[in-house]
mmCIF file of C-alpha atoms in Angstrom:
data_model
loop_
_atom_site.group_PDB
_atom_site.id
_atom_site.type_symbol
_atom_site.label_atom_id
_atom_site.label_comp_id
_atom_site.label_asym_id
_atom_site.label_seq_id
_atom_site.Cartn_x
_atom_site.Cartn_y
_atom_site.Cartn_z
ATOM 1 C CA MET A 28 6.449 -9.060 13.636
ATOM 2 C CA LEU A 29 3.237 -7.036 13.212
ATOM 3 C CA ASP A 30 3.534 -4.012 10.953
ATOM 4 C CA ASP A 31 1.381 -0.857 11.093
ATOM 5 C CA LEU A 32 -1.219 -1.953 13.637
ATOM 6 C CA THR A 33 -4.218 0.372 13.615
ATOM 7 C CA ASN A 34 -6.911 -1.602 15.446
ATOM 8 C CA LEU A 35 -5.312 -2.065 18.847
ATOM 9 C CA GLU A 36 -8.701 -2.684 20.442
ATOM 10 C CA GLY A 37 -9.236 -5.699 18.198
ATOM 11 C CA ALA A 38 -5.700 -6.935 18.852
ATOM 12 C CA ARG A 39 -6.101 -7.205 22.628
ATOM 13 C CA THR A 40 -7.681 -10.670 22.515
ATOM 14 C CA TRP A 41 -4.839 -12.274 20.593
ATOM 15 C CA TRP A 42 -1.803 -10.236 21.590
ATOM 16 C CA PRO A 43 0.580 -12.813 23.114
ATOM 17 C CA ARG A 44 1.606 -12.595 26.743
ATOM 18 C CA PRO A 45 5.318 -12.196 27.571
ATOM 19 C CA SER A 46 7.140 -15.507 27.322
ATOM 20 C CA ALA A 47 7.957 -16.969 30.762
ATOM 21 C CA GLY A 48 11.269 -18.235 29.513
ATOM 22 C CA ASP A 49 12.054 -15.128 27.489
ATOM 23 C CA ASN A 50 12.304 -17.353 24.407
ATOM 24 C CA GLY A 51 10.546 -15.095 21.947
ATOM 25 C CA ARG A 52 9.391 -11.557 21.353
ATOM 26 C CA VAL A 53 6.747 -9.836 19.283
ATOM 27 C CA LEU A 54 7.652 -6.591 17.524
ATOM 28 C CA ALA A 55 4.744 -4.398 16.437
ATOM 29 C CA THR A 56 4.829 -1.046 14.687
ATOM 30 C CA THR A 57 2.003 1.460 14.970
ATOM 31 C CA ARG A 58 1.303 5.163 14.580
ATOM 32 C CA ARG A 59 -1.025 5.055 17.584
ATOM 33 C CA ARG A 60 0.181 6.810 20.749
ATOM 34 C CA ASP A 61 -2.659 6.173 23.225
ATOM 35 C CA ALA A 62 -2.615 4.105 26.417
ATOM 36 C CA LEU A 63 -3.422 0.827 24.647
ATOM 37 C CA VAL A 64 0.072 0.815 23.137
ATOM 38 C CA SER A 65 1.654 0.168 26.533
ATOM 39 C CA GLY A 66 0.838 -2.208 29.398
ATOM 40 C CA ALA A 67 0.461 -6.003 29.578
ATOM 41 C CA GLY A 68 4.210 -6.476 29.392
ATOM 42 C CA ARG A 69 4.656 -4.316 26.308
ATOM 43 C CA ALA A 70 7.554 -1.867 26.127
ATOM 44 C CA VAL A 71 7.161 1.244 23.965
ATOM 45 C CA VAL A 72 10.113 2.325 21.837
ATOM 46 C CA ASP A 73 9.695 5.656 20.077
ATOM 47 C CA VAL A 74 11.175 5.636 16.578
ATOM 48 C CA ASP A 75 11.933 9.110 15.316
ATOM 49 C CA THR A 76 13.281 10.406 12.039
ATOM 50 C CA TYR A 77 17.008 10.415 11.260
ATOM 51 C CA THR A 78 19.261 12.834 13.020
ATOM 52 C CA HIS A 79 21.273 15.001 10.655
ATOM 53 C CA ASP A 80 24.378 12.840 11.144
ATOM 54 C CA GLU A 81 22.407 9.599 10.696
ATOM 55 C CA ALA A 82 20.967 10.854 7.419
ATOM 56 C CA LEU A 83 24.423 11.782 6.122
ATOM 57 C CA ALA A 84 25.744 8.392 7.202
ATOM 58 C CA TYR A 85 22.911 6.640 5.347
ATOM 59 C CA LEU A 86 23.692 8.490 2.116
ATOM 60 C CA ARG A 87 27.411 7.925 2.470
ATOM 61 C CA ASP A 88 26.953 4.188 3.092
ATOM 62 C CA ARG A 89 24.441 3.806 0.257
ATOM 63 C CA PHE A 90 26.691 5.526 -2.263
ATOM 64 C CA THR A 91 29.742 3.589 -1.085
ATOM 65 C CA THR A 92 28.061 0.192 -1.424
ATOM 66 C CA THR A 93 26.793 1.065 -4.911
ATOM 67 C CA HIS A 94 30.224 2.366 -5.986
ATOM 68 C CA THR A 95 28.866 5.885 -6.577
ATOM 69 C CA PRO A 96 30.704 7.983 -3.938
ATOM 70 C CA HIS A 97 30.830 10.929 -6.358
ATOM 71 C CA LEU A 98 27.114 11.520 -5.709
ATOM 72 C CA MET A 99 27.957 12.732 -2.177
ATOM 73 C CA ASP A 100 28.849 16.329 -3.040
ATOM 74 C CA GLU A 101 29.010 19.551 -1.007
ATOM 75 C CA HIS A 102 25.203 19.915 -1.060
ATOM 76 C CA ALA A 103 24.549 16.778 1.004
ATOM 77 C CA ASP A 104 23.715 18.865 4.097
ATOM 78 C CA ASP A 105 21.152 20.830 2.102
ATOM 79 C CA LEU A 106 19.625 17.604 0.812
ATOM 80 C CA VAL A 107 19.249 16.219 4.339
ATOM 81 C CA ARG A 108 17.341 19.318 5.412
ATOM 82 C CA ALA A 109 15.195 19.325 2.268
ATOM 83 C CA LEU A 110 14.052 15.740 2.871
ATOM 84 C CA GLY A 111 13.026 16.447 6.443
ATOM 85 C CA HIS A 112 15.259 13.696 7.903
ATOM 86 C CA LEU A 113 12.576 11.142 6.968
ATOM 87 C CA PRO A 114 14.061 7.652 6.273
ATOM 88 C CA LEU A 115 11.466 6.728 3.641
ATOM 89 C CA ALA A 116 12.162 9.884 1.629
ATOM 90 C CA PHE A 117 15.883 9.096 1.756
ATOM 91 C CA GLY A 118 15.175 5.602 0.430
ATOM 92 C CA HIS A 119 13.341 7.098 -2.566
ATOM 93 C CA ALA A 120 15.990 9.766 -3.105
ATOM 94 C CA ALA A 121 19.024 7.489 -2.854
ATOM 95 C CA ALA A 122 17.556 4.948 -5.279
ATOM 96 C CA TYR A 123 16.779 7.709 -7.786
ATOM 97 C CA MET A 124 20.237 9.252 -7.443
ATOM 98 C CA VAL A 125 22.017 5.916 -7.944
ATOM 99 C CA ASN A 126 19.858 4.826 -10.886
ATOM 100 C CA GLU A 127 20.006 8.203 -12.627
ATOM 101 C CA ASP A 128 23.612 9.052 -11.603
ATOM 102 C CA VAL A 129 22.427 12.315 -10.061
ATOM 103 C CA PRO A 130 24.524 13.983 -7.308
ATOM 104 C CA CYS A 131 23.014 15.856 -4.360
ATOM 105 C CA ALA A 132 23.114 19.283 -6.037
ATOM 106 C CA LEU A 133 21.264 18.142 -9.145
ATOM 107 C CA TYR A 134 18.743 16.122 -7.116
ATOM 108 C CA LEU A 135 17.939 19.216 -5.061
ATOM 109 C CA GLN A 136 17.419 21.205 -8.240
ATOM 110 C CA ARG A 137 15.094 18.602 -9.751
ATOM 111 C CA CYS A 138 13.229 18.064 -6.514
ATOM 112 C CA GLY A 139 12.702 21.788 -6.124
ATOM 113 C CA ALA A 140 11.162 21.974 -9.583
ATOM 114 C CA ARG A 141 8.621 19.308 -8.586
ATOM 115 C CA ARG A 142 7.703 20.966 -5.285
ATOM 116 C CA ALA A 143 5.611 23.492 -7.164
ATOM 117 C CA ARG A 144 3.261 20.569 -7.995
ATOM 118 C CA LEU A 145 2.686 19.588 -4.391
ATOM 119 C CA ASP A 146 -0.037 22.121 -3.636
ATOM 120 C CA SER A 147 -2.201 20.467 -6.276
ATOM 121 C CA LEU A 148 -1.129 16.932 -5.329
ATOM 122 C CA LEU A 149 -1.645 17.237 -1.574
ATOM 123 C CA PRO A 150 -5.174 18.457 -0.840
ATOM 124 C CA PRO A 151 -6.051 20.692 2.132
ATOM 125 C CA GLY A 152 -5.992 18.670 5.332
ATOM 126 C CA ALA A 153 -3.505 16.128 4.040
ATOM 127 C CA ASP A 154 -0.105 15.541 5.667
ATOM 128 C CA THR A 155 -1.399 16.059 9.202
ATOM 129 C CA ASP A 156 1.774 14.621 10.743
ATOM 130 C CA GLY A 157 4.177 16.560 8.533
ATOM 131 C CA TYR A 158 5.607 13.611 6.607
ATOM 132 C CA GLY A 159 3.578 13.475 3.412
ATOM 133 C CA ARG A 160 5.118 16.489 1.686
ATOM 134 C CA HIS A 161 8.657 15.110 1.896
ATOM 135 C CA VAL A 162 7.552 11.635 0.791
ATOM 136 C CA THR A 163 5.441 13.004 -2.042
ATOM 137 C CA ALA A 164 8.292 15.169 -3.335
ATOM 138 C CA SER A 165 10.674 12.207 -3.531
ATOM 139 C CA LEU A 166 7.875 9.994 -4.850
ATOM 140 C CA VAL A 167 6.925 12.350 -7.696
ATOM 141 C CA LEU A 168 10.530 12.682 -8.820
ATOM 142 C CA ALA A 169 11.086 8.912 -8.813
ATOM 143 C CA LEU A 170 7.794 8.209 -10.597
ATOM 144 C CA ASP A 171 8.635 10.740 -13.291
ATOM 145 C CA ALA A 172 11.839 8.807 -13.952
ATOM 146 C CA VAL A 173 10.224 5.345 -13.935
ATOM 147 C CA GLN A 174 7.437 6.556 -16.240
ATOM 148 C CA GLN A 175 10.050 7.114 -18.962
ATOM 149 C CA HIS A 176 11.428 3.581 -18.824
ATOM 150 C CA ASP A 177 10.100 0.821 -21.034
ATOM 151 C CA PRO A 178 7.232 -0.029 -20.745
ATOM 152 C CA ALA A 179 6.620 3.696 -20.682
ATOM 153 C CA GLY A 180 3.667 5.147 -18.852
ATOM 154 C CA LEU A 181 2.853 2.216 -16.552
ATOM 155 C CA ALA A 182 4.574 3.249 -13.320
ATOM 156 C CA ARG A 183 1.964 5.736 -12.134
ATOM 157 C CA PRO A 184 -1.139 3.570 -12.708
ATOM 158 C CA ALA A 185 0.721 0.558 -11.277
ATOM 159 C CA ILE A 186 1.594 2.246 -8.013
ATOM 160 C CA ARG A 187 -1.970 3.557 -7.706
ATOM 161 C CA LEU A 188 -3.173 -0.045 -7.745
ATOM 162 C CA ALA A 189 -0.595 -1.130 -5.171
ATOM 163 C CA ALA A 190 -1.481 1.800 -2.900
ATOM 164 C CA ARG A 191 -5.000 0.407 -2.400
ATOM 165 C CA LEU A 192 -3.743 -2.926 -1.070
ATOM 166 C CA ASP A 193 -2.388 -4.153 2.247
ATOM 167 C CA PRO A 194 1.034 -2.621 3.049
ATOM 168 C CA ALA A 195 2.012 -6.005 4.505
ATOM 169 C CA GLY A 196 1.886 -7.459 1.003
ATOM 170 C CA HIS A 197 -0.232 -8.900 -1.800
ATOM 171 C CA PRO A 198 0.236 -11.762 -4.304
ATOM 172 C CA ARG A 199 2.220 -11.109 -7.464
ATOM 173 C CA ALA A 200 -0.513 -13.047 -9.306
ATOM 174 C CA LEU A 201 -2.754 -9.974 -9.100
ATOM 175 C CA TRP A 202 -0.590 -8.334 -11.766
ATOM 176 C CA ALA A 203 -1.480 -11.003 -14.335
ATOM 177 C CA THR A 204 -5.249 -10.608 -13.876
ATOM 178 C CA THR A 205 -7.486 -9.209 -16.585
ATOM 179 C CA ALA A 206 -8.636 -6.516 -14.149
ATOM 180 C CA PHE A 207 -5.108 -5.194 -13.586
ATOM 181 C CA THR A 208 -3.862 -5.403 -17.162
ATOM 182 C CA HIS A 209 -7.031 -3.720 -18.455
ATOM 183 C CA TYR A 210 -6.661 -0.926 -15.896
ATOM 184 C CA LEU A 211 -2.988 -0.442 -16.799
ATOM 185 C CA ALA A 212 -3.820 -0.339 -20.494
ATOM 186 C CA THR A 213 -6.598 2.228 -20.116
ATOM 187 C CA HIS A 214 -4.690 4.439 -17.653
ATOM 188 C CA ARG A 215 -1.183 4.237 -19.058
ATOM 189 C CA THR A 216 0.428 7.346 -20.525
ATOM 190 C CA PRO A 217 1.552 6.327 -24.022
ATOM 191 C CA SER A 218 4.881 7.372 -25.473
ATOM 192 C CA PRO A 219 4.802 9.833 -28.403
ATOM 193 C CA ALA A 220 5.329 6.941 -30.837
ATOM 194 C CA GLU A 221 2.294 5.149 -29.410
ATOM 195 C CA ALA A 222 0.040 8.176 -29.084
ATOM 196 C CA SER A 223 -2.186 7.131 -31.977
ATOM 197 C CA GLY A 224 -1.964 3.384 -31.432
ATOM 198 C CA PRO A 225 -4.134 1.107 -29.294
ATOM 199 C CA ALA A 226 -3.517 1.054 -25.538
ATOM 200 C CA GLN A 227 -2.235 -2.260 -24.254
ATOM 201 C CA ALA A 228 -0.600 -3.795 -21.229
ATOM 202 C CA THR A 229 0.388 -7.429 -20.775
ATOM 203 C CA ALA A 230 1.165 -9.357 -17.612
ATOM 204 C CA GLU A 231 4.849 -9.295 -18.584
ATOM 205 C CA GLN A 232 4.749 -5.511 -18.928
ATOM 206 C CA ALA A 233 3.027 -5.244 -15.553
ATOM 207 C CA TRP A 234 5.779 -7.341 -13.945
ATOM 208 C CA THR A 235 8.422 -5.207 -15.662
ATOM 209 C CA ALA A 236 6.794 -2.100 -14.194
ATOM 210 C CA LEU A 237 6.936 -3.775 -10.770
ATOM 211 C CA ARG A 238 10.650 -4.471 -11.200
ATOM 212 C CA LEU A 239 11.274 -0.808 -12.057
ATOM 213 C CA LEU A 240 9.294 0.402 -9.054
ATOM 214 C CA HIS A 241 11.319 -2.019 -6.934
ATOM 215 C CA GLN A 242 14.564 -0.761 -8.443
ATOM 216 C CA TYR A 243 13.633 2.811 -7.507
ATOM 217 C CA ALA A 244 12.673 1.783 -3.935
ATOM 218 C CA LEU A 245 9.038 2.761 -4.444
ATOM 219 C CA LEU A 246 7.874 -0.717 -3.470
ATOM 220 C CA THR A 247 9.397 -4.067 -2.560
ATOM 221 C CA CYS A 248 8.848 -7.156 -4.670
ATOM 222 C CA ASP A 249 10.006 -10.674 -3.829
ATOM 223 C CA PHE A 250 10.227 -12.178 -7.274
ATOM 224 C CA GLN A 251 10.347 -15.685 -5.796
ATOM 225 C CA GLY A 252 6.642 -15.327 -5.131
ATOM 226 C CA GLY A 253 4.585 -15.978 -2.026
ATOM 227 C CA PRO A 254 1.189 -14.546 -1.044
ATOM 228 C CA ARG A 255 2.790 -11.327 0.229
ATOM 229 C CA ALA A 256 5.358 -10.940 -2.539
ATOM 230 C CA VAL A 257 4.628 -7.268 -3.301
ATOM 231 C CA ARG A 258 4.743 -4.682 -0.521
ATOM 232 C CA LEU A 259 4.299 -0.917 -0.509
ATOM 233 C CA HIS A 260 5.212 1.142 2.537
ATOM 234 C CA ALA A 261 2.074 2.500 4.228
ATOM 235 C CA LEU A 262 3.371 6.078 4.121
ATOM 236 C CA THR A 263 4.201 5.825 0.415
ATOM 237 C CA ALA A 264 0.760 4.317 -0.192
ATOM 238 C CA ARG A 265 -0.925 7.190 1.616
ATOM 239 C CA ALA A 266 1.050 9.744 -0.382
ATOM 240 C CA VAL A 267 0.038 7.983 -3.614
ATOM 241 C CA ARG A 268 -3.634 7.917 -2.637
ATOM 242 C CA GLU A 269 -3.637 11.578 -1.653
ATOM 243 C CA ALA A 270 -1.917 12.526 -4.904
ATOM 244 C CA THR A 271 -4.413 10.582 -7.047
ATOM 245 C CA PRO A 272 -7.128 12.747 -8.657
ATOM 246 C CA ALA A 273 -10.534 11.976 -7.160
ATOM 247 C CA ALA A 274 -11.943 11.177 -10.596
ATOM 248 C CA GLU A 275 -9.423 8.318 -10.953
ATOM 249 C CA THR A 276 -10.225 6.650 -7.639
ATOM 250 C CA PRO A 277 -13.403 4.668 -8.519
ATOM 251 C CA ALA A 278 -11.730 2.906 -11.456
ATOM 252 C CA THR A 279 -8.678 2.069 -9.332
ATOM 253 C CA VAL A 280 -10.776 0.668 -6.494
ATOM 254 C CA GLY A 281 -12.908 -1.340 -8.917
ATOM 255 C CA ALA A 282 -9.870 -2.847 -10.638
ATOM 256 C CA VAL A 283 -8.340 -3.940 -7.328
ATOM 257 C CA ALA A 284 -11.602 -5.495 -6.123
ATOM 258 C CA ASP A 285 -12.128 -7.318 -9.428
ATOM 259 C CA ALA A 286 -8.540 -8.615 -9.395
ATOM 260 C CA LEU A 287 -8.898 -10.010 -5.861
ATOM 261 C CA ILE A 288 -11.957 -11.973 -6.987
ATOM 262 C CA GLU A 289 -10.097 -13.247 -10.084
ATOM 263 C CA ILE A 290 -7.384 -14.989 -8.076
ATOM 264 C CA TRP A 291 -9.454 -16.082 -5.069
ATOM 265 C CA PRO A 292 -9.222 -19.883 -4.677
ATOM 266 C CA ALA A 293 -12.473 -21.744 -5.320
ATOM 267 C CA GLY A 294 -11.956 -23.640 -2.051
ATOM 268 C CA ASP A 295 -10.417 -21.629 0.766
ATOM 269 C CA HIS A 296 -9.220 -24.793 2.513
ATOM 270 C CA THR A 297 -7.030 -25.637 -0.507
ATOM 271 C CA ALA A 298 -4.921 -22.469 -0.105
ATOM 272 C CA PRO A 299 -5.510 -21.090 3.408
ATOM 273 C CA ASP A 300 -2.466 -18.791 3.356
ATOM 274 C CA VAL A 301 -3.542 -17.174 0.083
ATOM 275 C CA SER A 302 -7.129 -16.782 1.301
ATOM 276 C CA ALA A 303 -5.949 -15.110 4.519
ATOM 277 C CA VAL A 304 -3.854 -12.626 2.534
ATOM 278 C CA LEU A 305 -6.745 -11.891 0.172
ATOM 279 C CA ARG A 306 -9.017 -11.214 3.152
ATOM 280 C CA ALA A 307 -6.431 -8.843 4.618
ATOM 281 C CA ASN A 308 -6.145 -7.045 1.288
ATOM 282 C CA THR A 309 -9.916 -6.731 1.019
ATOM 283 C CA ASP A 310 -9.993 -5.195 4.497
ATOM 284 C CA ALA A 311 -7.244 -2.749 3.510
ATOM 285 C CA LEU A 312 -9.082 -1.831 0.312
ATOM 286 C CA ALA A 313 -12.363 -1.286 2.159
ATOM 287 C CA ALA A 314 -10.642 0.873 4.781
ATOM 288 C CA ASN A 315 -9.334 3.429 2.272
ATOM 289 C CA THR A 316 -12.121 3.601 -0.310
ATOM 290 C CA ASP A 317 -14.681 5.953 1.315
ATOM 291 C CA ALA A 318 -17.477 3.394 0.747
ATOM 292 C CA LEU A 319 -16.765 3.068 -2.997
ATOM 293 C CA LEU A 320 -16.976 -0.711 -2.704
ATOM 294 C CA TRP A 321 -20.685 -0.294 -1.926
ATOM 295 C CA GLN A 322 -21.468 1.710 -5.048
ATOM 296 C CA PRO A 323 -23.824 0.894 -6.628
ATOM 297 C CA ASP A 324 -24.641 -2.510 -5.103
ATOM 298 C CA GLY A 325 -21.836 -3.757 -2.887
ATOM 299 C CA HIS A 326 -18.893 -5.418 -4.599
ATOM 300 C CA LEU A 327 -18.692 -9.212 -4.693
ATOM 301 C CA VAL A 328 -15.321 -9.142 -2.891
ATOM 302 C CA LEU A 329 -17.036 -7.959 0.312
ATOM 303 C CA PHE A 330 -19.263 -11.031 0.291
ATOM 304 C CA ARG A 331 -16.457 -13.394 -0.792
ATOM 305 C CA THR A 332 -14.401 -12.309 2.213
ATOM 306 C CA GLY A 333 -17.244 -13.194 4.568
ATOM 307 C CA GLU A 334 -17.734 -16.559 2.887
ATOM 308 C CA SER A 335 -14.008 -17.224 3.217
ATOM 309 C CA LEU A 336 -14.141 -16.655 6.973
ATOM 310 C CA LEU A 337 -16.999 -19.147 7.248
ATOM 311 C CA ASP A 338 -15.309 -21.686 4.956
ATOM 312 C CA THR A 339 -12.108 -21.653 7.015
ATOM 313 C CA GLY A 340 -13.950 -22.144 10.302
ATOM 314 C CA LEU A 341 -13.285 -18.686 11.755
ATOM 315 C CA HIS A 342 -16.829 -18.540 13.058
ATOM 316 C CA ALA A 343 -16.561 -15.830 15.707
ATOM 317 C CA ILE A 344 -14.672 -13.524 13.360
ATOM 318 C CA ALA A 345 -17.096 -14.347 10.549
ATOM 319 C CA LEU A 346 -20.091 -13.396 12.698
ATOM 320 C CA ARG A 347 -18.575 -10.030 13.582
ATOM 321 C CA TYR A 348 -17.673 -9.440 9.933
ATOM 322 C CA TRP A 349 -21.191 -10.145 8.647
ATOM 323 C CA GLN A 350 -22.715 -8.006 11.398
ATOM 324 C CA ARG A 351 -20.490 -5.128 10.377
ATOM 325 C CA LEU A 352 -21.331 -5.754 6.723
ATOM 326 C CA ALA A 353 -25.040 -5.624 7.557
ATOM 327 C CA THR A 354 -24.609 -2.303 9.338
ATOM 328 C CA ASP A 355 -22.650 -0.839 6.420
ATOM 329 C CA ALA A 356 -25.145 -2.105 3.837
ATOM 330 C CA GLU A 357 -28.114 -0.643 5.707
ATOM 331 C CA ARG A 358 -26.338 2.689 6.146
ATOM 332 C CA LEU A 359 -25.036 2.995 2.586
ATOM 333 C CA LEU A 360 -27.651 1.171 0.511
ATOM 334 C CA GLY A 361 -30.834 1.396 2.568
ATOM 335 C CA ASP A 362 -33.103 -1.216 4.147
ATOM 336 C CA GLU A 363 -34.752 -2.421 0.951
ATOM 337 C CA HIS A 364 -31.712 -2.736 -1.279
ATOM 338 C CA PRO A 365 -30.955 -6.270 -2.572
ATOM 339 C CA GLY A 366 -27.420 -6.018 -1.187
ATOM 340 C CA THR A 367 -28.753 -5.292 2.294
ATOM 341 C CA THR A 368 -31.238 -8.158 2.169
ATOM 342 C CA ALA A 369 -28.525 -10.517 0.876
ATOM 343 C CA VAL A 370 -26.364 -9.794 3.919
ATOM 344 C CA ALA A 371 -29.376 -10.173 6.220
ATOM 345 C CA ASP A 372 -30.137 -13.563 4.647
ATOM 346 C CA VAL A 373 -26.602 -14.789 5.344
ATOM 347 C CA LEU A 374 -26.834 -13.667 8.977
ATOM 348 C CA ARG A 375 -30.236 -15.300 9.357
ATOM 349 C CA GLU A 376 -28.967 -18.584 7.941
ATOM 350 C CA TRP A 377 -25.873 -18.399 10.115
ATOM 351 C CA ARG A 378 -27.894 -17.939 13.302
ATOM 352 C CA ARG A 379 -30.232 -20.758 12.308
ATOM 353 C CA SER A 380 -27.275 -23.113 11.984
ATOM 354 C CA LEU A 381 -25.913 -22.325 15.449
#
């Protein structure tokens, strides 16, 4: 299963052909709608939002299985319309309603009070496909609730970190790094009792914040571990990024990049699965940072990713990666910058070894 494919052109060389014996299938999700989605034995299945009846059925089933049927009051129809029939928004809303024991009428009231904040949270040009406003409304309400739980004030900075990583998942070990705990400490909103005390955040507090975000359906965390233990839906991640003040973005990007370097194995061959996930997360970070990883000199994680491709024997992919890195460095740093010459040196050495 391949989730949220964006580079269909790059996927053509490795997309599997239909099985002759019909013994297996590949399921891919994408927001792309062009001709590359179809053909070569692929069948396109459009996935729309809930119908009105499907949305009501989801709420009814969720409240029944959690033994909270009283939350399904006479305003359920209004709630369905307010959330735009979007499944992700219903996931946020239902988790909040169950955890806070809030029926439909009260949720609508609270959600409406937050909608006034959306004009400042969603900048002009955001939400081009009409989904972000509904997701952001449910997201803001859930985050406000999680922010109040102990450890108070960590939910918002925590989800901003997660939103910069690969939606397919990242290692839980990132949340014990110095880079993450320092970021959480310096960006947490202290409780009134802590207002005059020193900011702090431990790995245990970071994991507790993850559990709360999981409980409120804002992300998914497999607490058994694995290199993709923590996952954040791509649409939730986009809403978080768009709602983050621009002044906060450089520190968030820097913390994520530093944390990836902290947990990167010294030898990629010793933990190939972890290295592959770290490369994917670096790619995701680079794709949504507006070149911040190149300011001022080009972050070490960009170079470590290229080295990892070479170390694991992915030579063709490594060559393309370093060529792209050279183009980016020249464009963003200039011909004479040490970062640009460092990339050129790697390419030169690579070609000499061929």
